[in-house]
Tab-separated table of C-alpha atoms in Angstrom:
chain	number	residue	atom	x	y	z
K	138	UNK	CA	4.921	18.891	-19.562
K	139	UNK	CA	8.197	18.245	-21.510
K	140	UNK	CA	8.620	14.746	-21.844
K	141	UNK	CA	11.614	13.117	-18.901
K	142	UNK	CA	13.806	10.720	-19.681
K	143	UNK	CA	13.492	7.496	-17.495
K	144	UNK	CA	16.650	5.544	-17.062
K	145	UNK	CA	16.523	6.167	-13.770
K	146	UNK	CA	12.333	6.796	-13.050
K	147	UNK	CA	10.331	3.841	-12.045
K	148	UNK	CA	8.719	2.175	-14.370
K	149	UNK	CA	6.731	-0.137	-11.240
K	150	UNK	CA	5.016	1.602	-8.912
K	151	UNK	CA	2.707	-0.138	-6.149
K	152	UNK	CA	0.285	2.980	-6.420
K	153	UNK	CA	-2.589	1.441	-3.831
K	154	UNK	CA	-4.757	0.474	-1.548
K	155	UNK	CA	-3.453	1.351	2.186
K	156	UNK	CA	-3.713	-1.525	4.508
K	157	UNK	CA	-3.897	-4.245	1.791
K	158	UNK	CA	-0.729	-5.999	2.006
K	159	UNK	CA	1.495	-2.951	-0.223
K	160	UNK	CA	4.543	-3.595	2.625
K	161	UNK	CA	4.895	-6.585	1.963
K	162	UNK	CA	4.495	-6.748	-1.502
K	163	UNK	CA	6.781	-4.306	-1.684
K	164	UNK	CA	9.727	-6.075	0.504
K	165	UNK	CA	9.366	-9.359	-1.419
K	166	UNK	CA	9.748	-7.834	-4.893
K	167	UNK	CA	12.753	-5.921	-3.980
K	168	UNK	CA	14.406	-8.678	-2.562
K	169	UNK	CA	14.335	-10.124	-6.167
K	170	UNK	CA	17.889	-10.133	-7.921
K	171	UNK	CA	15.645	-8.293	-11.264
K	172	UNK	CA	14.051	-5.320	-9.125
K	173	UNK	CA	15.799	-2.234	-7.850
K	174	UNK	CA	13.593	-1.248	-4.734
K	175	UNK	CA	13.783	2.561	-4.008
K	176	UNK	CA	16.377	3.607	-1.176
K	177	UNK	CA	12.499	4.718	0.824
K	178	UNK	CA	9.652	2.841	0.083
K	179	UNK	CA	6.740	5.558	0.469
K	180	UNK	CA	8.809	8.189	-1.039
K	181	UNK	CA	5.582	10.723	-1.438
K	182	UNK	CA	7.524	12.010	-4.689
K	183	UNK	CA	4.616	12.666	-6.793
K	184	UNK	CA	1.882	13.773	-3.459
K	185	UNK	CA	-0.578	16.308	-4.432
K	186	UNK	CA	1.437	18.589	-1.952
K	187	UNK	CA	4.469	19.075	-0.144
K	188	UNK	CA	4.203	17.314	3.505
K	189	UNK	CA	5.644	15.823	6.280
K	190	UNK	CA	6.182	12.922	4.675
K	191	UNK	CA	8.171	13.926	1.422
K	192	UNK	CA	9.566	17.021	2.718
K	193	UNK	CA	13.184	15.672	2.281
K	194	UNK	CA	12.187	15.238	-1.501
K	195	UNK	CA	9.513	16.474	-3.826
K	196	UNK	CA	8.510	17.389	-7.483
K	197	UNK	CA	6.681	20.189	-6.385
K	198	UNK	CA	10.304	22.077	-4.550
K	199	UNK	CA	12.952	19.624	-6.650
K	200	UNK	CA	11.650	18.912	-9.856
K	201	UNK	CA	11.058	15.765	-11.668
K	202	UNK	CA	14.394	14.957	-12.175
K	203	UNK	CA	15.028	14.147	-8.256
K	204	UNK	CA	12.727	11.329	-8.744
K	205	UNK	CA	15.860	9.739	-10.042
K	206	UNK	CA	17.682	9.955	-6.490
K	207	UNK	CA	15.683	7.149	-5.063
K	208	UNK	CA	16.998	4.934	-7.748
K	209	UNK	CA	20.761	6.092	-7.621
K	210	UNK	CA	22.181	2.594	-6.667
K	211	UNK	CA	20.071	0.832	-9.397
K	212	UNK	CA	22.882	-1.885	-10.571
K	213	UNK	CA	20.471	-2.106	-14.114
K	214	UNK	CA	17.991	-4.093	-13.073
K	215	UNK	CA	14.699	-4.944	-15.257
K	216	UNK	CA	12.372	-3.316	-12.767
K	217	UNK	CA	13.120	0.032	-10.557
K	218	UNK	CA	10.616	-0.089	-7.736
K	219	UNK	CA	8.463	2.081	-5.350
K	220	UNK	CA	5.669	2.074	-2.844
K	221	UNK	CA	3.457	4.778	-2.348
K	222	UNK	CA	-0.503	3.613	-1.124
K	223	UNK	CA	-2.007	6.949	-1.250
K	224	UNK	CA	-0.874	7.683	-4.949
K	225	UNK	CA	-4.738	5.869	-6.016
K	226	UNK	CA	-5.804	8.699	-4.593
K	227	UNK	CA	-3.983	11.899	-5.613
K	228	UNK	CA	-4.485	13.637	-8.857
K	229	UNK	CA	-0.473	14.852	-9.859
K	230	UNK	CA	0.644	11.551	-10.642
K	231	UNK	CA	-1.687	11.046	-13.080
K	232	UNK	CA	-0.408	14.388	-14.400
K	233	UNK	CA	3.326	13.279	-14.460
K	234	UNK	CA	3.349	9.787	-15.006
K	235	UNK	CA	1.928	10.163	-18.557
K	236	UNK	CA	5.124	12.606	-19.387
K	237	UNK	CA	7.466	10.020	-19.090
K	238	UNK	CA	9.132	8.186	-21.922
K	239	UNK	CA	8.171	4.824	-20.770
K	240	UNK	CA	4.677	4.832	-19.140
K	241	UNK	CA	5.152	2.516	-15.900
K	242	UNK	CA	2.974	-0.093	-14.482
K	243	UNK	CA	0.938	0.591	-11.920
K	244	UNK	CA	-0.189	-2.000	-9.119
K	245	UNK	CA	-2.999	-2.030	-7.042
K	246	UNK	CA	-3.773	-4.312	-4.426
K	247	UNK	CA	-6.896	-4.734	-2.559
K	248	UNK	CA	-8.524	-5.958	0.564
K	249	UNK	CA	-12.249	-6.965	1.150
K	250	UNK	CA	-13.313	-3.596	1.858
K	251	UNK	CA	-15.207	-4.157	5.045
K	252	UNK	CA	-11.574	-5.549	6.319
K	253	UNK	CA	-9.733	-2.889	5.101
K	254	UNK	CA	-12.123	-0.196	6.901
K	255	UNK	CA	-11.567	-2.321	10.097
K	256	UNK	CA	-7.930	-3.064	9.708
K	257	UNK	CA	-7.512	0.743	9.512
K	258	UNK	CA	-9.610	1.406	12.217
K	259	UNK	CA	-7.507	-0.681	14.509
K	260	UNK	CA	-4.406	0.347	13.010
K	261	UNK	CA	-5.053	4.141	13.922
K	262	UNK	CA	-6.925	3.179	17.447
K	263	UNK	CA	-3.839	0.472	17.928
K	264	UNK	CA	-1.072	1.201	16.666
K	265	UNK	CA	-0.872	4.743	16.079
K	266	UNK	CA	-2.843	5.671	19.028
K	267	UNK	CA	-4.243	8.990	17.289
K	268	UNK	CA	-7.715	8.367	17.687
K	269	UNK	CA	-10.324	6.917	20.179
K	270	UNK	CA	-13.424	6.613	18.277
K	271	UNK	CA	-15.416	3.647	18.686
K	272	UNK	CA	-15.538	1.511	15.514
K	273	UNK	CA	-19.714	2.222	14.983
K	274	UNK	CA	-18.472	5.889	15.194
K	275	UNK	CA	-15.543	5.453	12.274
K	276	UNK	CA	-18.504	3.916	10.064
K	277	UNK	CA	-20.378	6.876	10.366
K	278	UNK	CA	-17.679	9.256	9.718
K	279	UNK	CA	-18.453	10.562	13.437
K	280	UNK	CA	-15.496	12.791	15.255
K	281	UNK	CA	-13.272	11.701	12.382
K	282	UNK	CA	-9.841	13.594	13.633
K	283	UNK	CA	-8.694	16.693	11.572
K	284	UNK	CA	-6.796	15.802	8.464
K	285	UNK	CA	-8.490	12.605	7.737
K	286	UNK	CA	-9.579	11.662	4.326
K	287	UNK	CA	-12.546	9.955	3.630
K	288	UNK	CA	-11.645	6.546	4.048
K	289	UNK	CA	-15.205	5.359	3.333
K	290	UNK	CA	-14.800	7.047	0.066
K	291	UNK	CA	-11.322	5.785	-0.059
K	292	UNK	CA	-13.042	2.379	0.019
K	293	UNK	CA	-14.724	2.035	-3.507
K	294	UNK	CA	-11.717	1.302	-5.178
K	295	UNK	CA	-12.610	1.491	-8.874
K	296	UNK	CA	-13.303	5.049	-8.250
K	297	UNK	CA	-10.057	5.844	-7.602
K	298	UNK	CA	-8.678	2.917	-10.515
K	299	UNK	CA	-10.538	4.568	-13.190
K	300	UNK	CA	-8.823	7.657	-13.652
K	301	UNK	CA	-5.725	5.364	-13.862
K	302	UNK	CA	-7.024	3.250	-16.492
K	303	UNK	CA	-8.400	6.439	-18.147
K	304	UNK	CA	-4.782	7.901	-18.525
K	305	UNK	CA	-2.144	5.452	-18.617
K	306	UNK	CA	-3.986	2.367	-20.364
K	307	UNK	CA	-5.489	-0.611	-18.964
K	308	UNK	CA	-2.628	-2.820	-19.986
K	309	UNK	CA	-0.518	-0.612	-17.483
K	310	UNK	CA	-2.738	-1.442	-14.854
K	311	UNK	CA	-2.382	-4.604	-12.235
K	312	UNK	CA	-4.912	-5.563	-9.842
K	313	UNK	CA	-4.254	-8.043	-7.031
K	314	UNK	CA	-6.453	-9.369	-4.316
K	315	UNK	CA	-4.808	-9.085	-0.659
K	316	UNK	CA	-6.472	-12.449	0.338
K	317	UNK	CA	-4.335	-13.839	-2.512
K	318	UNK	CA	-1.598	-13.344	-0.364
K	319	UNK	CA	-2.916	-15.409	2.580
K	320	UNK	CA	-4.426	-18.305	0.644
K	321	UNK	CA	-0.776	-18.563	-1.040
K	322	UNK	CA	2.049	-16.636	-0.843
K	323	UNK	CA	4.424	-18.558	-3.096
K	324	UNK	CA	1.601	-18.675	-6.032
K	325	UNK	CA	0.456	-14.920	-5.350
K	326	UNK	CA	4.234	-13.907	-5.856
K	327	UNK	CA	4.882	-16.222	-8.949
K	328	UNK	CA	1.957	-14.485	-10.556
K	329	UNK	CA	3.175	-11.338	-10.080
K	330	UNK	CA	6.494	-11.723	-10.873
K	331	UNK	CA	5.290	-13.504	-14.430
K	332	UNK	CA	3.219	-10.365	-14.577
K	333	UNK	CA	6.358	-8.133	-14.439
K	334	UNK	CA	8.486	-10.358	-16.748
K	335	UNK	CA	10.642	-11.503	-14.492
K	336	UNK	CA	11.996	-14.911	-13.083
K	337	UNK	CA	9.210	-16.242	-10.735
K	338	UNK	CA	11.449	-19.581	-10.214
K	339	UNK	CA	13.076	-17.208	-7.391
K	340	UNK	CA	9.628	-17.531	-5.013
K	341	UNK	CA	10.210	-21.040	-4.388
K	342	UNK	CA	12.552	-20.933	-2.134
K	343	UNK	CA	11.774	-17.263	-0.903
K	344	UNK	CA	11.914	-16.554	2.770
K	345	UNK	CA	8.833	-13.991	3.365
K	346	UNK	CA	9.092	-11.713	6.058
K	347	UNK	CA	5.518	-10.011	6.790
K	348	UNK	CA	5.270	-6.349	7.230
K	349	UNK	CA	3.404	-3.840	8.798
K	350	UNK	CA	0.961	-5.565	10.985
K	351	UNK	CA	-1.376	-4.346	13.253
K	352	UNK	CA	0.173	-4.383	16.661
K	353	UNK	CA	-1.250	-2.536	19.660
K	354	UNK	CA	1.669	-0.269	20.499
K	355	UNK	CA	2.808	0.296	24.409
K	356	UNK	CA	4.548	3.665	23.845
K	357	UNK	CA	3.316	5.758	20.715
K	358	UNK	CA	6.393	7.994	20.833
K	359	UNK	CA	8.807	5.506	20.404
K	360	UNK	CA	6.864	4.310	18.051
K	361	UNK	CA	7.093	7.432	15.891
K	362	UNK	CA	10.825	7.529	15.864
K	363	UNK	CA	11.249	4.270	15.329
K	364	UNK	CA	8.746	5.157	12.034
K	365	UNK	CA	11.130	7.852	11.343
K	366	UNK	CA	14.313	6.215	11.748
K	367	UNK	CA	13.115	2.772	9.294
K	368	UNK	CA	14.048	4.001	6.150
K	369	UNK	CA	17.611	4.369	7.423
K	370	UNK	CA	18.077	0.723	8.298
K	371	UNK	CA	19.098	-1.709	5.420
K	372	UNK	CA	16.039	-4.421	4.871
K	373	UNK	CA	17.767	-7.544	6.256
K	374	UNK	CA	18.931	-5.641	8.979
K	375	UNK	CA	14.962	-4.304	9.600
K	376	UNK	CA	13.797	-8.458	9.627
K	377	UNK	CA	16.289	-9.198	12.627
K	378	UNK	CA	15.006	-5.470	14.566
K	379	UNK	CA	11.659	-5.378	13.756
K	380	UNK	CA	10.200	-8.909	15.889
K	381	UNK	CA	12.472	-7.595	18.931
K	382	UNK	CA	11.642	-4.043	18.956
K	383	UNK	CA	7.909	-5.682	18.240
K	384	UNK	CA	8.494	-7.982	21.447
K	385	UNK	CA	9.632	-4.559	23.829
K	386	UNK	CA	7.273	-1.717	22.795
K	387	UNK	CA	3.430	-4.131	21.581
K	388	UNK	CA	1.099	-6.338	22.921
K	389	UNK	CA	-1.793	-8.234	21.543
K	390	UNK	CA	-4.862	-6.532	20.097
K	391	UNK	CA	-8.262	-6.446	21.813
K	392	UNK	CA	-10.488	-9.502	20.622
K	393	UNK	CA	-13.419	-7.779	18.168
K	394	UNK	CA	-16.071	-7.620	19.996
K	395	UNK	CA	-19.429	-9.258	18.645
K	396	UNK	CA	-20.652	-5.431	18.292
K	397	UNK	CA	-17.572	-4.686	15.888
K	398	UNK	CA	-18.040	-8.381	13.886
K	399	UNK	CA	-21.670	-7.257	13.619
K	400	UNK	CA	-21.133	-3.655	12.141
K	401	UNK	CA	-18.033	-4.899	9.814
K	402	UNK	CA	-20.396	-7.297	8.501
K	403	UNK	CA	-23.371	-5.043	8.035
K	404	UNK	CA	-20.782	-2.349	6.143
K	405	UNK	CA	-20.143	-4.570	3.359
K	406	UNK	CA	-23.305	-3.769	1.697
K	407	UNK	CA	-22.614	-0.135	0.399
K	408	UNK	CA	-19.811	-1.744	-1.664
K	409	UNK	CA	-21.535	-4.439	-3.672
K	410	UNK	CA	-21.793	-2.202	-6.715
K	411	UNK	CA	-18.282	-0.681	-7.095
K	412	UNK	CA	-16.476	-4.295	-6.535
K	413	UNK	CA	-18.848	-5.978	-9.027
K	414	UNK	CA	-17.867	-3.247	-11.168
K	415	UNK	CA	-13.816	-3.635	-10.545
K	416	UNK	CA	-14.920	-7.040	-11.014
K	417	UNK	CA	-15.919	-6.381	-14.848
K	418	UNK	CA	-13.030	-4.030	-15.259
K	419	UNK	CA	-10.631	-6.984	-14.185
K	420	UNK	CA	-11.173	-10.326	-15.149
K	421	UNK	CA	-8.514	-11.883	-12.402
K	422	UNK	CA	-10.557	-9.989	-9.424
K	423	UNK	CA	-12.289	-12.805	-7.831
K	424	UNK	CA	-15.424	-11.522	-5.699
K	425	UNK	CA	-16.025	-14.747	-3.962
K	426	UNK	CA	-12.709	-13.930	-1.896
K	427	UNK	CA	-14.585	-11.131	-0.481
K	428	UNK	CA	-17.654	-12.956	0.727
């Protein structure tokens, strides 16, 4: 591909995992004076394919150059910043990415997997109400609903971070722990931000917001819209909405049941080999988190 220029491309993207913390991540960094946040945060840009969720804007119907939209009110800022979890999984952005003139930095951040395959599970059963399979059914990739990737798959993370490392260079590549996150906050965010080369003095003071927690959702409709209508309300606008609209249309989740503790705990076995060897890849992945 002819080589883009990127004055106005990313050059941080927070490529990965789903359910591991990429909302929030995401919110906090472009709340910092040095980062431009994208206008949407999942903009889809780069998906394998055209879908439902990028059909407003897309290489594969606008060409590269579009990219640039999302970034349109960038005031110069070091760091021009989007979101997009399923991007460790699709194969065009490793395709484009390498094109541009600066090669950006990629983040991933990941969850113990046996919490991530049960935080999804809930999310889906919970929150987006578009399945009722029983968690010992999701393990076993029982009456998994059509369209579905294979989140077990989707699980083995270095997998997926290979081909990364493989194409844009491991010292483009930053792995973070979502358990960071809830042992400290403030120190997770003053790593990262020292990572990025920017001012990490600004996290000591910050006032985090969480996203995108797992809430068991009254009306699933409403839910949708509201989905559809977030990337049209400014951020500090979204932190006063979301705990009220949270309030009218959620209620608490169901307590796991010993049977679900039980099977989450037996799961974590068939990943013991592909985290001890993201562990090797990454020297600042610490395994005992995920014990």
């Amino acid at each position: 591909m002819k080589q883009a220029q990127t004055s106005l491309y990313p050059n941080v993207i927070i490529g990965g995992a789903p359910k591991s913390g990429t909302s929030s991540l995401f919110f906090w960094l472009g709340a910092h004076p040095e980062v431009c946040a994208s206008k949407v945060k999942e903009t889809y840009f780069l998906g394998d394919t055209e879908n439902k969720h990028n059909v407003s804007a897309n290489i594969h119907k606008d060409g590269l150059e579009a990219y640039q939209k999302f970034f349109s009110h960038s005031k110069g800022e070091k760091i021009r910043l989007e979101a997009t979890p399923v991007y460790i999984y699709h194969k065009l952005p490793l395709k484009v990415l390498p094109t541009l003139e600066k090669v950006p930095k990629m983040i991933f951040i990941l969850r113990e997997p046996s919490d991530r395959l049960y935080s999804h599970w809930r999310f889906n059963r919970y929150r987006m109400k578009n399945t009722k399979m029983t968690f010992e059914d999701y393990l076993a990739f029982r009456n998994v609903p059509s369209g579905w990737a294979d989140y077990l798959d989707h699980t083995h993370y270095i997998r997926h971070i290979q081909p990364y490392i493989d194409t844009l260079g491991k010292e483009n590549i930053l792995v973070y722990q979502f358990e960071q996150i809830k042992e400290d906050k403030v120190a997770f965010m003053k790593q990262v931000a020292t990572d990025l080369g920017i001012s990490f003095e600004f996290y000591n003071s910050f006032d985090f917001f969480h996203r995108n927690q797992t809430v068991a959702v009254k009306n699933g409709k409403l839910h949708r819209i509201g989905l559809k209508l977030e990337p049209l309300v400014p951020q500090w606008l979204q932190e006063k909405i979301i705990p009220l609209y949270l309030k009218m249309n959620s209620s608490k989740l169901p307590k796991p049941s010993d049977e679900e503790l039980k099977l989450k705990e037996q799961s974590k076995s068939q990943f013991e080999e592909s985290n001890q060897e993201l562990a090797e890849k990454f020297d600042n992945v610490d395994l005992a988190l995920w014990k």
